[in-house]
GROMACS .gro file of C-alpha atoms in nm:
model
  102
    1MET     CA    1  -0.784  -1.704  -0.933
    2ALA     CA    2  -0.796  -1.297  -0.979
    3GLY     CA    3  -0.502  -1.090  -0.930
    4GLU     CA    4  -0.253  -1.388  -1.014
    5SER     CA    5   0.041  -1.297  -1.279
    6ASP     CA    6   0.229  -1.574  -1.445
    7ASP     CA    7   0.533  -1.483  -1.212
    8ASP     CA    8   0.325  -1.581  -0.893
    9PHE     CA    9   0.452  -1.940  -0.758
   10ILE     CA   10   0.302  -2.161  -0.484
   11TYR     CA   11   0.469  -2.441  -0.270
   12ASP     CA   12   0.290  -2.765  -0.359
   13GLU     CA   13   0.331  -2.982  -0.048
   14ALA     CA   14   0.237  -3.313  -0.233
   15SER     CA   15   0.543  -3.285  -0.477
   16GLY     CA   16   0.766  -3.071  -0.269
   17GLU     CA   17   0.810  -2.822  -0.585
   18TRP     CA   18   0.737  -2.473  -0.634
   19ILE     CA   19   0.452  -2.458  -0.934
   20SER     CA   20   0.308  -2.156  -1.082
   21ALA     CA   21  -0.017  -2.030  -0.912
   22VAL     CA   22  -0.216  -2.099  -1.239
   23ASP     CA   23  -0.108  -2.455  -1.228
   24ALA     CA   24  -0.205  -2.493  -0.848
   25ALA     CA   25  -0.574  -2.315  -0.954
   26ALA     CA   26  -0.605  -2.610  -1.200
   27LYS     CA   27  -0.452  -2.882  -0.979
   28VAL     CA   28  -0.724  -2.770  -0.701
   29ALA     CA   29  -1.005  -2.778  -0.948
   30THR     CA   30  -0.939  -3.128  -1.097
   31SER     CA   31  -0.831  -3.283  -0.764
   32GLY     CA   32  -1.179  -3.471  -0.750
   33ILE     CA   33  -1.220  -3.487  -0.354
   34GLU     CA   34  -1.598  -3.486  -0.229
   35VAL     CA   35  -1.688  -3.352   0.097
   36ARG     CA   36  -1.989  -3.511   0.236
   37ASP     CA   37  -2.211  -3.392   0.561
   38ALA     CA   38  -2.316  -3.638   0.810
   39VAL     CA   39  -2.627  -3.737   0.572
   40GLY     CA   40  -2.439  -3.762   0.265
   41ASN     CA   41  -2.535  -3.454   0.093
   42LEU     CA   42  -2.256  -3.307  -0.125
   43LEU     CA   43  -2.087  -3.002   0.049
   44ALA     CA   44  -1.944  -2.683  -0.175
   45ASP     CA   45  -1.746  -2.379  -0.073
   46GLY     CA   46  -1.989  -2.130   0.042
   47ASP     CA   47  -2.257  -2.358   0.171
   48GLN     CA   48  -2.431  -2.314   0.501
   49VAL     CA   49  -2.447  -2.594   0.724
   50THR     CA   50  -2.600  -2.676   1.071
   51LEU     CA   51  -2.432  -2.849   1.372
   52ILE     CA   52  -2.592  -3.184   1.444
   53LYS     CA   53  -2.428  -3.230   1.768
   54ASP     CA   54  -2.271  -2.985   2.064
   55LEU     CA   55  -1.898  -2.931   2.001
   56LYS     CA   56  -1.641  -2.819   2.258
   57VAL     CA   57  -1.405  -2.550   2.108
   58LYS     CA   58  -1.086  -2.627   2.203
   59GLY     CA   59  -0.886  -2.285   2.280
   60ALA     CA   60  -1.184  -2.072   2.287
   61GLY     CA   61  -1.350  -2.204   2.621
   62GLN     CA   62  -1.678  -2.220   2.446
   63THR     CA   63  -1.921  -2.487   2.322
   64LEU     CA   64  -2.119  -2.459   1.973
   65LYS     CA   65  -2.430  -2.608   2.045
   66ARG     CA   66  -2.650  -2.831   1.839
   67GLY     CA   67  -2.830  -2.659   1.568
   68THR     CA   68  -2.586  -2.355   1.534
   69LEU     CA   69  -2.571  -2.241   1.173
   70ILE     CA   70  -2.229  -2.190   0.979
   71LYS     CA   71  -2.258  -1.975   0.699
   72SER     CA   72  -2.023  -2.002   0.415
   73ILE     CA   73  -1.797  -2.270   0.446
   74ARG     CA   74  -1.484  -2.339   0.255
   75LEU     CA   75  -1.329  -2.696   0.174
   76THR     CA   76  -0.980  -2.737   0.275
   77GLY     CA   77  -0.890  -3.047   0.025
   78ASP     CA   78  -0.919  -3.298   0.291
   79GLU     CA   79  -1.266  -3.498   0.260
   80GLN     CA   80  -1.345  -3.471   0.630
   81GLU     CA   81  -1.245  -3.113   0.725
   82ILE     CA   82  -1.413  -2.793   0.661
   83ASP     CA   83  -1.293  -2.453   0.738
   84CYS     CA   84  -1.565  -2.171   0.852
   85ARG     CA   85  -1.610  -1.877   1.074
   86HIS     CA   86  -1.818  -1.836   1.394
   87ASP     CA   87  -1.841  -1.540   1.589
   88GLY     CA   88  -1.569  -1.491   1.848
   89ILE     CA   89  -1.402  -1.811   1.697
   90LYS     CA   90  -1.099  -1.753   1.415
   91GLY     CA   91  -0.967  -2.037   1.222
   92LEU     CA   92  -1.254  -2.278   1.286
   93VAL     CA   93  -1.199  -2.607   1.151
   94LEU     CA   94  -1.497  -2.875   1.177
   95ARG     CA   95  -1.521  -3.251   1.102
   96ALA     CA   96  -1.794  -3.292   0.813
   97GLU     CA   97  -1.951  -3.583   1.024
   98PHE     CA   98  -2.071  -3.328   1.263
   99VAL     CA   99  -2.255  -3.118   1.017
  100LYS     CA  100  -2.575  -3.126   0.795
  101LYS     CA  101  -2.608  -2.893   0.516
  102ARG     CA  102  -2.905  -2.649   0.508
   0.00000   0.00000   0.00000
């Protein structure tokens, strides 16, 4: 990761210890978690996905309609959750079962 030095540390929730940023980046790279969409396509950071179902967004007071394009997703480390952005909704997390890779 750019801009990290040897004295940067990150709290690792799995082990309960503080580890160096370099070690944390290596751990994420080798985690081996595969995130798949509703039809089985492998998802990666930066992919574009389309919703396959209307979804009510809690707290935002709106519904994302089927066919909505979500650009530049980020994987969270959970095999069913993806982090993304959409106009007017910050911190949107979607389940991979409701999206299809574009």
